[in-house]
mmCIF file of C-alpha atoms in Angstrom:
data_model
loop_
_atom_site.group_PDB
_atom_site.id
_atom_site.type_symbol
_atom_site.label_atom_id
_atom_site.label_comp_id
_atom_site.label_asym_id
_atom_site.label_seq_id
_atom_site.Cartn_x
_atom_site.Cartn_y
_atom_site.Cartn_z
ATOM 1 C CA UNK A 1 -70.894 -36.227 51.305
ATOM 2 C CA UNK A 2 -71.155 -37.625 55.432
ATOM 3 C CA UNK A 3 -74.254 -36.993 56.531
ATOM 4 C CA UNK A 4 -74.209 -34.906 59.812
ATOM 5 C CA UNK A 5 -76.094 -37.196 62.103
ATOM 6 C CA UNK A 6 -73.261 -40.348 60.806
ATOM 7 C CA UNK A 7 -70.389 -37.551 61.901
ATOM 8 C CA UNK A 8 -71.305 -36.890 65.523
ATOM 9 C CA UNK A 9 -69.477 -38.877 67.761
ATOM 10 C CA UNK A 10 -66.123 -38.512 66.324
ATOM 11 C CA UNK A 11 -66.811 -35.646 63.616
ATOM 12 C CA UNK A 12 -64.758 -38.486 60.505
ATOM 13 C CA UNK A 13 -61.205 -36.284 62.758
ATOM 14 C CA UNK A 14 -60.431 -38.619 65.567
ATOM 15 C CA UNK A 15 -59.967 -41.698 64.313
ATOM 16 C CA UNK A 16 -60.880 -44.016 67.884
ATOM 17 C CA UNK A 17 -61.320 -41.230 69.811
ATOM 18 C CA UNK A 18 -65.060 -39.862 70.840
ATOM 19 C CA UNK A 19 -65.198 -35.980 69.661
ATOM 20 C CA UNK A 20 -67.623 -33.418 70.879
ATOM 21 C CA UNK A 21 -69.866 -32.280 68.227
ATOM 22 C CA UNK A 22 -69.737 -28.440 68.582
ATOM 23 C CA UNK A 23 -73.688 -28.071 67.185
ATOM 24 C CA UNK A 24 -75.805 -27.708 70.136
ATOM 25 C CA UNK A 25 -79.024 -29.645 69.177
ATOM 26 C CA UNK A 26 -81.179 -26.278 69.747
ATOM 27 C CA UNK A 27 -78.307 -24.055 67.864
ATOM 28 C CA UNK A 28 -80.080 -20.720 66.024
ATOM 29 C CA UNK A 29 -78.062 -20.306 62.441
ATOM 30 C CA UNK A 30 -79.598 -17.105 62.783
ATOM 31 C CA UNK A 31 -76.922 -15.869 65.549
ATOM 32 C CA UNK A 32 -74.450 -16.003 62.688
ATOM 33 C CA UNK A 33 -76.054 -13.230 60.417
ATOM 34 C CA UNK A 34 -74.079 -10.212 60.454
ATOM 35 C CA UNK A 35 -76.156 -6.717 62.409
ATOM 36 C CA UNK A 36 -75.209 -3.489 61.495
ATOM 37 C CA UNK A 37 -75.860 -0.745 63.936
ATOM 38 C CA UNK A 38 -75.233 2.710 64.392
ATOM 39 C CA UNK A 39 -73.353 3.684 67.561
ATOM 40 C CA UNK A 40 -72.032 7.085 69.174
ATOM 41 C CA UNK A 41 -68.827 6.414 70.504
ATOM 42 C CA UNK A 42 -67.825 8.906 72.969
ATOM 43 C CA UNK A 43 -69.512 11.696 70.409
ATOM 44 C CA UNK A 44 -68.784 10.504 66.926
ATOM 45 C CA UNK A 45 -71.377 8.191 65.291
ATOM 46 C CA UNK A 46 -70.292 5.177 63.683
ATOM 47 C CA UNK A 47 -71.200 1.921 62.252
ATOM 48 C CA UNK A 48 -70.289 -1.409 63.854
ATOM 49 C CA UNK A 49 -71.026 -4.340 62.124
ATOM 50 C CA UNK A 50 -71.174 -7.425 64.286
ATOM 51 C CA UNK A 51 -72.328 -11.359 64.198
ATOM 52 C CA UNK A 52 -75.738 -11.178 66.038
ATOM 53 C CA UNK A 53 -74.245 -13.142 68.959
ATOM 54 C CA UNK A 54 -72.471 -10.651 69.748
ATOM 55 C CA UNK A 55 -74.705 -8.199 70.169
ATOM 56 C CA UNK A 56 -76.641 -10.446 72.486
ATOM 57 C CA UNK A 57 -73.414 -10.875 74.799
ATOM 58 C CA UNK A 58 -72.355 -6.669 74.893
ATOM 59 C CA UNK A 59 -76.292 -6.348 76.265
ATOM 60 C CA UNK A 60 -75.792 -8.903 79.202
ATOM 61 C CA UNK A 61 -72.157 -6.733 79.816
ATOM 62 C CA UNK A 62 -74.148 -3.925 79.565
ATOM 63 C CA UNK A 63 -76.923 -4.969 81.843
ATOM 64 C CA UNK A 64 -74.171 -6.558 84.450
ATOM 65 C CA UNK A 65 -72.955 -2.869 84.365
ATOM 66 C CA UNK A 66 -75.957 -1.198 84.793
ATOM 67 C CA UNK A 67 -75.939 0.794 81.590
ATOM 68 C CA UNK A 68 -76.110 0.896 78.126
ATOM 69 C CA UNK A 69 -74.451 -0.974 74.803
ATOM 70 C CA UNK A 70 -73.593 2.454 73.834
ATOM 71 C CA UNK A 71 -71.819 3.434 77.116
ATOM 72 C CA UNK A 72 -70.151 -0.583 76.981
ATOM 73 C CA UNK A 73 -68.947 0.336 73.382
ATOM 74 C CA UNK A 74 -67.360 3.787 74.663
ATOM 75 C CA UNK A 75 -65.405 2.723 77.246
ATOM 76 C CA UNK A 76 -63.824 0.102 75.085
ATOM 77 C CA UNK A 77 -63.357 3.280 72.787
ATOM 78 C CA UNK A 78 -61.919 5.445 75.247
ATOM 79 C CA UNK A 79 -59.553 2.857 76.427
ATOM 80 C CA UNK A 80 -57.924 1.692 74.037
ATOM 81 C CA UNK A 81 -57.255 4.874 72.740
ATOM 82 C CA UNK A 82 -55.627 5.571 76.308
ATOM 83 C CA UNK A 83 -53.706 2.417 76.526
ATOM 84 C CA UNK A 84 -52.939 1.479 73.071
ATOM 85 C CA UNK A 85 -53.593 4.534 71.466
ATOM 86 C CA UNK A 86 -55.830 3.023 69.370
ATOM 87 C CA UNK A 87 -56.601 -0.229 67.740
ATOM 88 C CA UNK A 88 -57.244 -0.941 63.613
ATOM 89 C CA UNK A 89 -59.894 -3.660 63.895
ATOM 90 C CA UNK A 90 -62.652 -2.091 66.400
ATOM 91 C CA UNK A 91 -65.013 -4.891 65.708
ATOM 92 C CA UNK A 92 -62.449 -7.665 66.092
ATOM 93 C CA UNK A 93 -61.298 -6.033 70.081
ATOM 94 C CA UNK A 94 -64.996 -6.146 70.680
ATOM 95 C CA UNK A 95 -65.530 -9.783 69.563
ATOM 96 C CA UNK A 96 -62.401 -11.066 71.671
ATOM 97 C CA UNK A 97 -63.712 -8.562 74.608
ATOM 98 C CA UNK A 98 -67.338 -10.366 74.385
ATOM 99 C CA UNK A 99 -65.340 -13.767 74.571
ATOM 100 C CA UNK A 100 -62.997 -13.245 77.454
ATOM 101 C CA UNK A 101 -65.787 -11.761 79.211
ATOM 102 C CA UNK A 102 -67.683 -14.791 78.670
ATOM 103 C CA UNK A 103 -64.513 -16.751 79.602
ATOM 104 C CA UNK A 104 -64.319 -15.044 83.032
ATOM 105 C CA UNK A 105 -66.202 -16.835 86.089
ATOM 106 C CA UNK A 106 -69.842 -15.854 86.671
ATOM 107 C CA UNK A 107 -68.955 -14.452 90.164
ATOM 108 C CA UNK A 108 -65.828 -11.965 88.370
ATOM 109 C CA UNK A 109 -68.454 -10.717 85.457
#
């Protein structure tokens, strides 16, 4: 087995080519570990179980919205019922939704 540290610079993939190692040197494993929480969406309680990472992004939406995870999680709820009248993979939608939020420039969020 390649050691890590004899990988970074071109990851053994791109043969002549200089790759970028996708470990940050201070990354937390620990962001990867599933979190279970109980949620009320819109007045039914639930489960959602999400990578902690995740969690950690819907509180900055939350706090750039000036409210709660719990109202963040409801309005996805309500909306996607509206527009798509529903959606099978709740979790997923709010894993791409952290994403393309994160995606979006800081002046937009």
């Amino acid at each position: 087995m390649i050691q890590a540290s004899k990988r970074v610079g071109n990851l053994g993939r791109c043969p002549g080519k200089q790759c970028i190692d996708p470990f940050r040197e201070d990354f937390d494993m620990l962001q990867i570990r599933p979190v279970s929480r109980s949620v009320r969406l819109n007045g039914f309680s639930t489960c959602l179980r999400l990578e902690a990472v995740y969690w950690g992004i819907l509180e900055r939406i939350a706090e750039a919205n000036e409210c709660s995870v719990s109202a963040v999680l409801s309005y996805v709820d309500r909306e996607v019922h509206l527009r798509q009248g529903g959606v099978r993979n709740f979790s997923g939608l709010i894993r791409v939704i952290c994403v393309a939020w994160l995606q979006q420039p800081p002046g937009v969020r």
